[in-house]
Each structure stands twice: as structure tokens, then as C-alpha cells.
Amino acid sequence: MKKRILIAALAACVLLSFAGCSSGETPISTDTSSSASTESTPTASLPDRSTAEPNTSTMVDAIAREARSEAESGIDTSRRDEAVNFIVQNYPNYFTSNEVMEQTMYYGYLLEYAYQDSDRDYANIGQDAEQVVKYVYRGVETVEDDATQENLRQIADDLSEIGIDVG
């Protein structure tokens, strides 16, 4: 009798784990260490920005993968400055449209990945830029939430570290 209950419980756990994976969304990793760059699923089988649904974790992951790919190829100072200028010019209005939020996340991830091992100031700007947007983009937080407002303050502080005042 105990054996049947154990088997039934194990089967239920397996079914629940499969049900949790059926949404089609890839979980977002908040780990930015270099070991996080290794994905267990081949990139070719993952959706890209053209096929991912807006406002989903899948889209956020696709944006992050695209930015990581560019960062791994190397970016020059003009590309870095383009990303920083976008973040500065749109501060604090990153939430005006999906397009602006997606571009903010892209540039944020690009800076974070490109500079995570070489220049913490730019990596921090990038990390805070993608974090300020991605939760609002997915509807998990609002612009008014404390975490969102704190990330906006952190972006201002990060930019100040490189000599840019956003007011």
C-alpha cells in the first residue's frame, strides 16, 4: 500500500514538473556570472525576437541572447556610446512603448555582457537598465513600484559614475 502511494506521489510530481514547462517560456536567469553564459538548450531551437511574443519571458530571453551574441563578438566605443546615449536620452521614460522597453533591455544587456569583466561602471549601467524595464515589460511590476523606482535611481547614480548627470 505504501509503495502505491509513493509511486502515485512520484508520478504526480513528474506530471507537475512537465506542466510547469508547458508554457513555452524560458525561465529568466538573474545570474550574471560567466557560468550563466552556457545555455543547456541549443540556441537554434530557441525563439528569436521575430518569433517571440511581446511582453513575455521568452521575448526578454531572446533580447538577452541577441545582446550577448553581439557582446561576445566585441563592441567598440561608438557602439558603447550609442547604448549609453539611448539610456540617457530616454531616462526615466523607458516605459512609453514596447519598442522603447525592448531597446532599453537590449542596450542594457549589451553593456552588461560586454563590460562585465572589464568595466564595472558600464556593466552596472547595463544591468540596471535591463532590470528597470524587464519586470514592467512582463507585467510583473509597475513603474510606480519601489523596485522600479530604485532601479531608476541606480541608473542615475551609475551614469554619474561616468560623469553624466541626468538631473
mmCIF file of the C-alpha atoms, coordinates in Angstrom:
data_MODEL
# 
_entry.id   MODEL 
# 
loop_
_atom_site.group_PDB 
_atom_site.id 
_atom_site.type_symbol 
_atom_site.label_atom_id 
_atom_site.label_alt_id 
_atom_site.label_comp_id 
_atom_site.label_asym_id 
_atom_site.label_entity_id 
_atom_site.label_seq_id 
_atom_site.pdbx_PDB_ins_code 
_atom_site.Cartn_x 
_atom_site.Cartn_y 
_atom_site.Cartn_z 
_atom_site.occupancy 
_atom_site.B_iso_or_equiv 
_atom_site.pdbx_formal_charge 
_atom_site.auth_seq_id 
_atom_site.auth_comp_id 
_atom_site.auth_asym_id 
_atom_site.auth_atom_id 
_atom_site.pdbx_PDB_model_num 
ATOM 1   C CA . MET A 1 1   ? 0.000  0.000  0.000   1.00 0.00 ? 1   MET A CA 1 
ATOM 2   C CA . LYS A 1 2   ? 2.795  2.428  0.913   1.00 0.00 ? 2   LYS A CA 1 
ATOM 3   C CA . LYS A 1 3   ? 4.542  1.552  -2.326  1.00 0.00 ? 3   LYS A CA 1 
ATOM 4   C CA . ARG A 1 4   ? 1.463  2.514  -4.390  1.00 0.00 ? 4   ARG A CA 1 
ATOM 5   C CA . ILE A 1 5   ? 1.124  5.843  -2.572  1.00 0.00 ? 5   ILE A CA 1 
ATOM 6   C CA . LEU A 1 6   ? 4.808  6.577  -3.127  1.00 0.00 ? 6   LEU A CA 1 
ATOM 7   C CA . ILE A 1 7   ? 4.536  5.718  -6.837  1.00 0.00 ? 7   ILE A CA 1 
ATOM 8   C CA . ALA A 1 8   ? 1.401  7.866  -7.188  1.00 0.00 ? 8   ALA A CA 1 
ATOM 9   C CA . ALA A 1 9   ? 3.087  10.795 -5.445  1.00 0.00 ? 9   ALA A CA 1 
ATOM 10  C CA . LEU A 1 10  ? 6.171  10.444 -7.635  1.00 0.00 ? 10  LEU A CA 1 
ATOM 11  C CA . ALA A 1 11  ? 4.022  10.312 -10.773 1.00 0.00 ? 11  ALA A CA 1 
ATOM 12  C CA . ALA A 1 12  ? 2.163  13.442 -9.661  1.00 0.00 ? 12  ALA A CA 1 
ATOM 13  C CA . CYS A 1 13  ? 5.457  15.278 -9.140  1.00 0.00 ? 13  CYS A CA 1 
ATOM 14  C CA . VAL A 1 14  ? 6.665  14.295 -12.602 1.00 0.00 ? 14  VAL A CA 1 
ATOM 15  C CA . LEU A 1 15  ? 3.399  15.413 -14.195 1.00 0.00 ? 15  LEU A CA 1 
ATOM 16  C CA . LEU A 1 16  ? 3.502  18.723 -12.353 1.00 0.00 ? 16  LEU A CA 1 
ATOM 17  C CA . SER A 1 17  ? 7.068  19.367 -13.461 1.00 0.00 ? 17  SER A CA 1 
ATOM 18  C CA . PHE A 1 18  ? 6.053  18.759 -17.084 1.00 0.00 ? 18  PHE A CA 1 
ATOM 19  C CA . ALA A 1 19  ? 3.031  21.027 -16.671 1.00 0.00 ? 19  ALA A CA 1 
ATOM 20  C CA . GLY A 1 20  ? 5.280  23.795 -15.359 1.00 0.00 ? 20  GLY A CA 1 
ATOM 21  C CA . CYS A 1 21  ? 7.392  23.583 -18.516 1.00 0.00 ? 21  CYS A CA 1 
ATOM 22  C CA . SER A 1 22  ? 4.488  23.613 -20.964 1.00 0.00 ? 22  SER A CA 1 
ATOM 23  C CA . SER A 1 23  ? 4.126  27.402 -21.107 1.00 0.00 ? 23  SER A CA 1 
ATOM 24  C CA . GLY A 1 24  ? 6.818  27.617 -23.772 1.00 0.00 ? 24  GLY A CA 1 
ATOM 25  C CA . GLU A 1 25  ? 8.643  30.340 -21.886 1.00 0.00 ? 25  GLU A CA 1 
ATOM 26  C CA . THR A 1 26  ? 12.262 30.006 -20.908 1.00 0.00 ? 26  THR A CA 1 
ATOM 27  C CA . PRO A 1 27  ? 12.967 30.971 -17.312 1.00 0.00 ? 27  PRO A CA 1 
ATOM 28  C CA . ILE A 1 28  ? 14.980 34.141 -16.899 1.00 0.00 ? 28  ILE A CA 1 
ATOM 29  C CA . SER A 1 29  ? 18.262 33.761 -15.117 1.00 0.00 ? 29  SER A CA 1 
ATOM 30  C CA . THR A 1 30  ? 19.313 36.614 -12.889 1.00 0.00 ? 30  THR A CA 1 
ATOM 31  C CA . ASP A 1 31  ? 22.785 35.115 -12.538 1.00 0.00 ? 31  ASP A CA 1 
ATOM 32  C CA . THR A 1 32  ? 25.188 37.305 -14.490 1.00 0.00 ? 32  THR A CA 1 
ATOM 33  C CA . SER A 1 33  ? 28.300 35.281 -13.751 1.00 0.00 ? 33  SER A CA 1 
ATOM 34  C CA . SER A 1 34  ? 30.302 33.887 -16.613 1.00 0.00 ? 34  SER A CA 1 
ATOM 35  C CA . SER A 1 35  ? 28.962 30.399 -15.937 1.00 0.00 ? 35  SER A CA 1 
ATOM 36  C CA . ALA A 1 36  ? 25.479 31.687 -16.841 1.00 0.00 ? 36  ALA A CA 1 
ATOM 37  C CA . SER A 1 37  ? 26.637 32.144 -20.438 1.00 0.00 ? 37  SER A CA 1 
ATOM 38  C CA . THR A 1 38  ? 26.368 28.413 -21.054 1.00 0.00 ? 38  THR A CA 1 
ATOM 39  C CA . GLU A 1 39  ? 22.851 27.506 -22.121 1.00 0.00 ? 39  GLU A CA 1 
ATOM 40  C CA . SER A 1 40  ? 21.661 23.930 -21.796 1.00 0.00 ? 40  SER A CA 1 
ATOM 41  C CA . THR A 1 41  ? 19.384 24.272 -24.832 1.00 0.00 ? 41  THR A CA 1 
ATOM 42  C CA . PRO A 1 42  ? 20.861 24.850 -28.287 1.00 0.00 ? 42  PRO A CA 1 
ATOM 43  C CA . THR A 1 43  ? 20.328 28.461 -29.371 1.00 0.00 ? 43  THR A CA 1 
ATOM 44  C CA . ALA A 1 44  ? 18.988 27.379 -32.756 1.00 0.00 ? 44  ALA A CA 1 
ATOM 45  C CA . SER A 1 45  ? 15.914 25.842 -31.129 1.00 0.00 ? 45  SER A CA 1 
ATOM 46  C CA . LEU A 1 46  ? 15.073 28.913 -29.038 1.00 0.00 ? 46  LEU A CA 1 
ATOM 47  C CA . PRO A 1 47  ? 12.762 31.647 -30.356 1.00 0.00 ? 47  PRO A CA 1 
ATOM 48  C CA . ASP A 1 48  ? 14.333 34.855 -31.576 1.00 0.00 ? 48  ASP A CA 1 
ATOM 49  C CA . ARG A 1 49  ? 12.900 38.357 -31.386 1.00 0.00 ? 49  ARG A CA 1 
ATOM 50  C CA . SER A 1 50  ? 10.991 37.932 -34.633 1.00 0.00 ? 50  SER A CA 1 
ATOM 51  C CA . THR A 1 51  ? 9.031  34.923 -33.344 1.00 0.00 ? 51  THR A CA 1 
ATOM 52  C CA . ALA A 1 52  ? 8.784  35.594 -29.599 1.00 0.00 ? 52  ALA A CA 1 
ATOM 53  C CA . GLU A 1 53  ? 5.564  37.070 -28.226 1.00 0.00 ? 53  GLU A CA 1 
ATOM 54  C CA . PRO A 1 54  ? 5.915  40.596 -26.813 1.00 0.00 ? 54  PRO A CA 1 
ATOM 55  C CA . ASN A 1 55  ? 5.737  41.066 -23.046 1.00 0.00 ? 55  ASN A CA 1 
ATOM 56  C CA . THR A 1 56  ? 6.865  37.514 -22.266 1.00 0.00 ? 56  THR A CA 1 
ATOM 57  C CA . SER A 1 57  ? 9.895  35.961 -20.630 1.00 0.00 ? 57  SER A CA 1 
ATOM 58  C CA . THR A 1 58  ? 10.602 34.347 -23.988 1.00 0.00 ? 58  THR A CA 1 
ATOM 59  C CA . MET A 1 59  ? 10.998 37.775 -25.593 1.00 0.00 ? 59  MET A CA 1 
ATOM 60  C CA . VAL A 1 60  ? 13.198 39.014 -22.731 1.00 0.00 ? 60  VAL A CA 1 
ATOM 61  C CA . ASP A 1 61  ? 15.381 35.924 -23.129 1.00 0.00 ? 61  ASP A CA 1 
ATOM 62  C CA . ALA A 1 62  ? 15.580 36.415 -26.901 1.00 0.00 ? 62  ALA A CA 1 
ATOM 63  C CA . ILE A 1 63  ? 16.675 40.031 -26.422 1.00 0.00 ? 63  ILE A CA 1 
ATOM 64  C CA . ALA A 1 64  ? 19.290 38.949 -23.879 1.00 0.00 ? 64  ALA A CA 1 
ATOM 65  C CA . ARG A 1 65  ? 20.639 36.220 -26.203 1.00 0.00 ? 65  ARG A CA 1 
ATOM 66  C CA . GLU A 1 66  ? 20.877 38.661 -29.109 1.00 0.00 ? 66  GLU A CA 1 
ATOM 67  C CA . ALA A 1 67  ? 22.738 41.206 -26.978 1.00 0.00 ? 67  ALA A CA 1 
ATOM 68  C CA . ARG A 1 68  ? 25.049 38.524 -25.549 1.00 0.00 ? 68  ARG A CA 1 
ATOM 69  C CA . SER A 1 69  ? 25.911 37.388 -29.067 1.00 0.00 ? 69  SER A CA 1 
ATOM 70  C CA . GLU A 1 70  ? 26.839 40.935 -30.107 1.00 0.00 ? 70  GLU A CA 1 
ATOM 71  C CA . ALA A 1 71  ? 28.799 41.499 -26.884 1.00 0.00 ? 71  ALA A CA 1 
ATOM 72  C CA . GLU A 1 72  ? 30.752 38.270 -27.341 1.00 0.00 ? 72  GLU A CA 1 
ATOM 73  C CA . SER A 1 73  ? 31.742 39.460 -30.818 1.00 0.00 ? 73  SER A CA 1 
ATOM 74  C CA . GLY A 1 74  ? 33.057 42.623 -29.197 1.00 0.00 ? 74  GLY A CA 1 
ATOM 75  C CA . ILE A 1 75  ? 31.724 46.152 -29.274 1.00 0.00 ? 75  ILE A CA 1 
ATOM 76  C CA . ASP A 1 76  ? 33.693 49.317 -29.880 1.00 0.00 ? 76  ASP A CA 1 
ATOM 77  C CA . THR A 1 77  ? 33.416 52.630 -28.032 1.00 0.00 ? 77  THR A CA 1 
ATOM 78  C CA . SER A 1 78  ? 30.991 54.080 -30.595 1.00 0.00 ? 78  SER A CA 1 
ATOM 79  C CA . ARG A 1 79  ? 28.566 51.184 -30.006 1.00 0.00 ? 79  ARG A CA 1 
ATOM 80  C CA . ARG A 1 80  ? 29.042 51.558 -26.245 1.00 0.00 ? 80  ARG A CA 1 
ATOM 81  C CA . ASP A 1 81  ? 28.334 55.282 -26.519 1.00 0.00 ? 81  ASP A CA 1 
ATOM 82  C CA . GLU A 1 82  ? 25.251 54.607 -28.662 1.00 0.00 ? 82  GLU A CA 1 
ATOM 83  C CA . ALA A 1 83  ? 23.876 52.352 -25.912 1.00 0.00 ? 83  ALA A CA 1 
ATOM 84  C CA . VAL A 1 84  ? 24.681 54.830 -23.135 1.00 0.00 ? 84  VAL A CA 1 
ATOM 85  C CA . ASN A 1 85  ? 23.216 57.744 -25.120 1.00 0.00 ? 85  ASN A CA 1 
ATOM 86  C CA . PHE A 1 86  ? 19.953 55.848 -25.613 1.00 0.00 ? 86  PHE A CA 1 
ATOM 87  C CA . ILE A 1 87  ? 19.758 55.156 -21.884 1.00 0.00 ? 87  ILE A CA 1 
ATOM 88  C CA . VAL A 1 88  ? 20.491 58.824 -21.084 1.00 0.00 ? 88  VAL A CA 1 
ATOM 89  C CA . GLN A 1 89  ? 18.126 60.278 -23.696 1.00 0.00 ? 89  GLN A CA 1 
ATOM 90  C CA . ASN A 1 90  ? 15.214 58.108 -22.572 1.00 0.00 ? 90  ASN A CA 1 
ATOM 91  C CA . TYR A 1 91  ? 15.769 58.475 -18.815 1.00 0.00 ? 91  TYR A CA 1 
ATOM 92  C CA . PRO A 1 92  ? 13.362 57.991 -16.959 1.00 0.00 ? 92  PRO A CA 1 
ATOM 93  C CA . ASN A 1 93  ? 10.792 57.373 -19.712 1.00 0.00 ? 93  ASN A CA 1 
ATOM 94  C CA . TYR A 1 94  ? 11.726 53.805 -20.635 1.00 0.00 ? 94  TYR A CA 1 
ATOM 95  C CA . PHE A 1 95  ? 8.118  52.636 -20.365 1.00 0.00 ? 95  PHE A CA 1 
ATOM 96  C CA . THR A 1 96  ? 6.473  54.641 -23.161 1.00 0.00 ? 96  THR A CA 1 
ATOM 97  C CA . SER A 1 97  ? 6.158  51.691 -25.567 1.00 0.00 ? 97  SER A CA 1 
ATOM 98  C CA . ASN A 1 98  ? 7.227  48.100 -26.081 1.00 0.00 ? 98  ASN A CA 1 
ATOM 99  C CA . GLU A 1 99  ? 9.759  49.302 -28.642 1.00 0.00 ? 99  GLU A CA 1 
ATOM 100 C CA . VAL A 1 100 ? 11.460 51.627 -26.130 1.00 0.00 ? 100 VAL A CA 1 
ATOM 101 C CA . MET A 1 101 ? 11.388 48.985 -23.390 1.00 0.00 ? 101 MET A CA 1 
ATOM 102 C CA . GLU A 1 102 ? 12.831 46.345 -25.737 1.00 0.00 ? 102 GLU A CA 1 
ATOM 103 C CA . GLN A 1 103 ? 15.592 48.692 -26.927 1.00 0.00 ? 103 GLN A CA 1 
ATOM 104 C CA . THR A 1 104 ? 16.393 49.648 -23.320 1.00 0.00 ? 104 THR A CA 1 
ATOM 105 C CA . MET A 1 105 ? 16.692 45.980 -22.393 1.00 0.00 ? 105 MET A CA 1 
ATOM 106 C CA . TYR A 1 106 ? 18.837 45.281 -25.460 1.00 0.00 ? 106 TYR A CA 1 
ATOM 107 C CA . TYR A 1 107 ? 21.283 48.089 -24.755 1.00 0.00 ? 107 TYR A CA 1 
ATOM 108 C CA . GLY A 1 108 ? 21.274 47.203 -21.062 1.00 0.00 ? 108 GLY A CA 1 
ATOM 109 C CA . TYR A 1 109 ? 22.144 43.576 -21.716 1.00 0.00 ? 109 TYR A CA 1 
ATOM 110 C CA . LEU A 1 110 ? 24.707 44.630 -24.332 1.00 0.00 ? 110 LEU A CA 1 
ATOM 111 C CA . LEU A 1 111 ? 26.557 46.856 -21.867 1.00 0.00 ? 111 LEU A CA 1 
ATOM 112 C CA . GLU A 1 112 ? 26.284 44.320 -19.065 1.00 0.00 ? 112 GLU A CA 1 
ATOM 113 C CA . TYR A 1 113 ? 27.657 41.440 -21.123 1.00 0.00 ? 113 TYR A CA 1 
ATOM 114 C CA . ALA A 1 114 ? 30.307 43.471 -22.965 1.00 0.00 ? 114 ALA A CA 1 
ATOM 115 C CA . TYR A 1 115 ? 31.767 45.033 -19.816 1.00 0.00 ? 115 TYR A CA 1 
ATOM 116 C CA . GLN A 1 116 ? 31.058 42.524 -17.032 1.00 0.00 ? 116 GLN A CA 1 
ATOM 117 C CA . ASP A 1 117 ? 34.730 41.560 -16.826 1.00 0.00 ? 117 ASP A CA 1 
ATOM 118 C CA . SER A 1 118 ? 36.394 44.833 -17.793 1.00 0.00 ? 118 SER A CA 1 
ATOM 119 C CA . ASP A 1 119 ? 34.486 47.934 -16.670 1.00 0.00 ? 119 ASP A CA 1 
ATOM 120 C CA . ARG A 1 120 ? 32.012 47.642 -13.797 1.00 0.00 ? 120 ARG A CA 1 
ATOM 121 C CA . ASP A 1 121 ? 30.662 51.188 -14.373 1.00 0.00 ? 121 ASP A CA 1 
ATOM 122 C CA . TYR A 1 122 ? 29.310 50.328 -17.834 1.00 0.00 ? 122 TYR A CA 1 
ATOM 123 C CA . ALA A 1 123 ? 28.270 46.839 -16.740 1.00 0.00 ? 123 ALA A CA 1 
ATOM 124 C CA . ASN A 1 124 ? 26.281 48.369 -13.857 1.00 0.00 ? 124 ASN A CA 1 
ATOM 125 C CA . ILE A 1 125 ? 24.556 50.859 -16.162 1.00 0.00 ? 125 ILE A CA 1 
ATOM 126 C CA . GLY A 1 126 ? 23.576 47.958 -18.391 1.00 0.00 ? 126 GLY A CA 1 
ATOM 127 C CA . GLN A 1 127 ? 22.381 45.720 -15.596 1.00 0.00 ? 127 GLN A CA 1 
ATOM 128 C CA . ASP A 1 128 ? 20.254 48.441 -14.033 1.00 0.00 ? 128 ASP A CA 1 
ATOM 129 C CA . ALA A 1 129 ? 18.816 49.454 -17.435 1.00 0.00 ? 129 ALA A CA 1 
ATOM 130 C CA . GLU A 1 130 ? 17.648 45.946 -18.270 1.00 0.00 ? 130 GLU A CA 1 
ATOM 131 C CA . GLN A 1 131 ? 16.355 45.368 -14.749 1.00 0.00 ? 131 GLN A CA 1 
ATOM 132 C CA . VAL A 1 132 ? 14.373 48.603 -14.601 1.00 0.00 ? 132 VAL A CA 1 
ATOM 133 C CA . VAL A 1 133 ? 12.407 47.568 -17.669 1.00 0.00 ? 133 VAL A CA 1 
ATOM 134 C CA . LYS A 1 134 ? 12.100 43.785 -17.843 1.00 0.00 ? 134 LYS A CA 1 
ATOM 135 C CA . TYR A 1 135 ? 9.706  43.332 -14.929 1.00 0.00 ? 135 TYR A CA 1 
ATOM 136 C CA . VAL A 1 136 ? 7.428  46.171 -16.040 1.00 0.00 ? 136 VAL A CA 1 
ATOM 137 C CA . TYR A 1 137 ? 7.618  44.865 -19.618 1.00 0.00 ? 137 TYR A CA 1 
ATOM 138 C CA . ARG A 1 138 ? 6.354  41.453 -18.494 1.00 0.00 ? 138 ARG A CA 1 
ATOM 139 C CA . GLY A 1 139 ? 3.695  42.975 -16.225 1.00 0.00 ? 139 GLY A CA 1 
ATOM 140 C CA . VAL A 1 140 ? 5.271  41.665 -13.018 1.00 0.00 ? 140 VAL A CA 1 
ATOM 141 C CA . GLU A 1 141 ? 5.896  45.173 -11.657 1.00 0.00 ? 141 GLU A CA 1 
ATOM 142 C CA . THR A 1 142 ? 4.623  48.668 -12.380 1.00 0.00 ? 142 THR A CA 1 
ATOM 143 C CA . VAL A 1 143 ? 6.514  51.882 -12.986 1.00 0.00 ? 143 VAL A CA 1 
ATOM 144 C CA . GLU A 1 144 ? 5.425  53.068 -9.537  1.00 0.00 ? 144 GLU A CA 1 
ATOM 145 C CA . ASP A 1 145 ? 6.772  50.005 -7.656  1.00 0.00 ? 145 ASP A CA 1 
ATOM 146 C CA . ASP A 1 146 ? 9.601  50.630 -5.220  1.00 0.00 ? 146 ASP A CA 1 
ATOM 147 C CA . ALA A 1 147 ? 11.946 48.237 -7.045  1.00 0.00 ? 147 ALA A CA 1 
ATOM 148 C CA . THR A 1 148 ? 11.397 50.046 -10.358 1.00 0.00 ? 148 THR A CA 1 
ATOM 149 C CA . GLN A 1 149 ? 11.943 53.443 -8.772  1.00 0.00 ? 149 GLN A CA 1 
ATOM 150 C CA . GLU A 1 150 ? 15.093 52.167 -7.036  1.00 0.00 ? 150 GLU A CA 1 
ATOM 151 C CA . ASN A 1 151 ? 16.463 50.918 -10.353 1.00 0.00 ? 151 ASN A CA 1 
ATOM 152 C CA . LEU A 1 152 ? 15.812 54.343 -11.877 1.00 0.00 ? 152 LEU A CA 1 
ATOM 153 C CA . ARG A 1 153 ? 17.803 55.921 -9.020  1.00 0.00 ? 153 ARG A CA 1 
ATOM 154 C CA . GLN A 1 154 ? 20.581 53.396 -9.553  1.00 0.00 ? 154 GLN A CA 1 
ATOM 155 C CA . ILE A 1 155 ? 20.772 54.263 -13.259 1.00 0.00 ? 155 ILE A CA 1 
ATOM 156 C CA . ALA A 1 156 ? 21.180 57.942 -12.353 1.00 0.00 ? 156 ALA A CA 1 
ATOM 157 C CA . ASP A 1 157 ? 23.928 57.007 -9.867  1.00 0.00 ? 157 ASP A CA 1 
ATOM 158 C CA . ASP A 1 158 ? 25.615 54.708 -12.410 1.00 0.00 ? 158 ASP A CA 1 
ATOM 159 C CA . LEU A 1 159 ? 25.597 57.439 -15.060 1.00 0.00 ? 159 LEU A CA 1 
ATOM 160 C CA . SER A 1 160 ? 27.001 59.889 -12.512 1.00 0.00 ? 160 SER A CA 1 
ATOM 161 C CA . GLU A 1 161 ? 29.932 57.498 -12.017 1.00 0.00 ? 161 GLU A CA 1 
ATOM 162 C CA . ILE A 1 162 ? 30.925 58.046 -15.664 1.00 0.00 ? 162 ILE A CA 1 
ATOM 163 C CA . GLY A 1 163 ? 30.331 61.801 -15.486 1.00 0.00 ? 163 GLY A CA 1 
ATOM 164 C CA . ILE A 1 164 ? 26.786 62.058 -16.877 1.00 0.00 ? 164 ILE A CA 1 
ATOM 165 C CA . ASP A 1 165 ? 24.116 63.920 -14.895 1.00 0.00 ? 165 ASP A CA 1 
ATOM 166 C CA . VAL A 1 166 ? 20.512 63.086 -15.736 1.00 0.00 ? 166 VAL A CA 1 
ATOM 167 C CA . GLY A 1 167 ? 19.104 65.613 -13.312 1.00 0.00 ? 167 GLY A CA 1 
# 
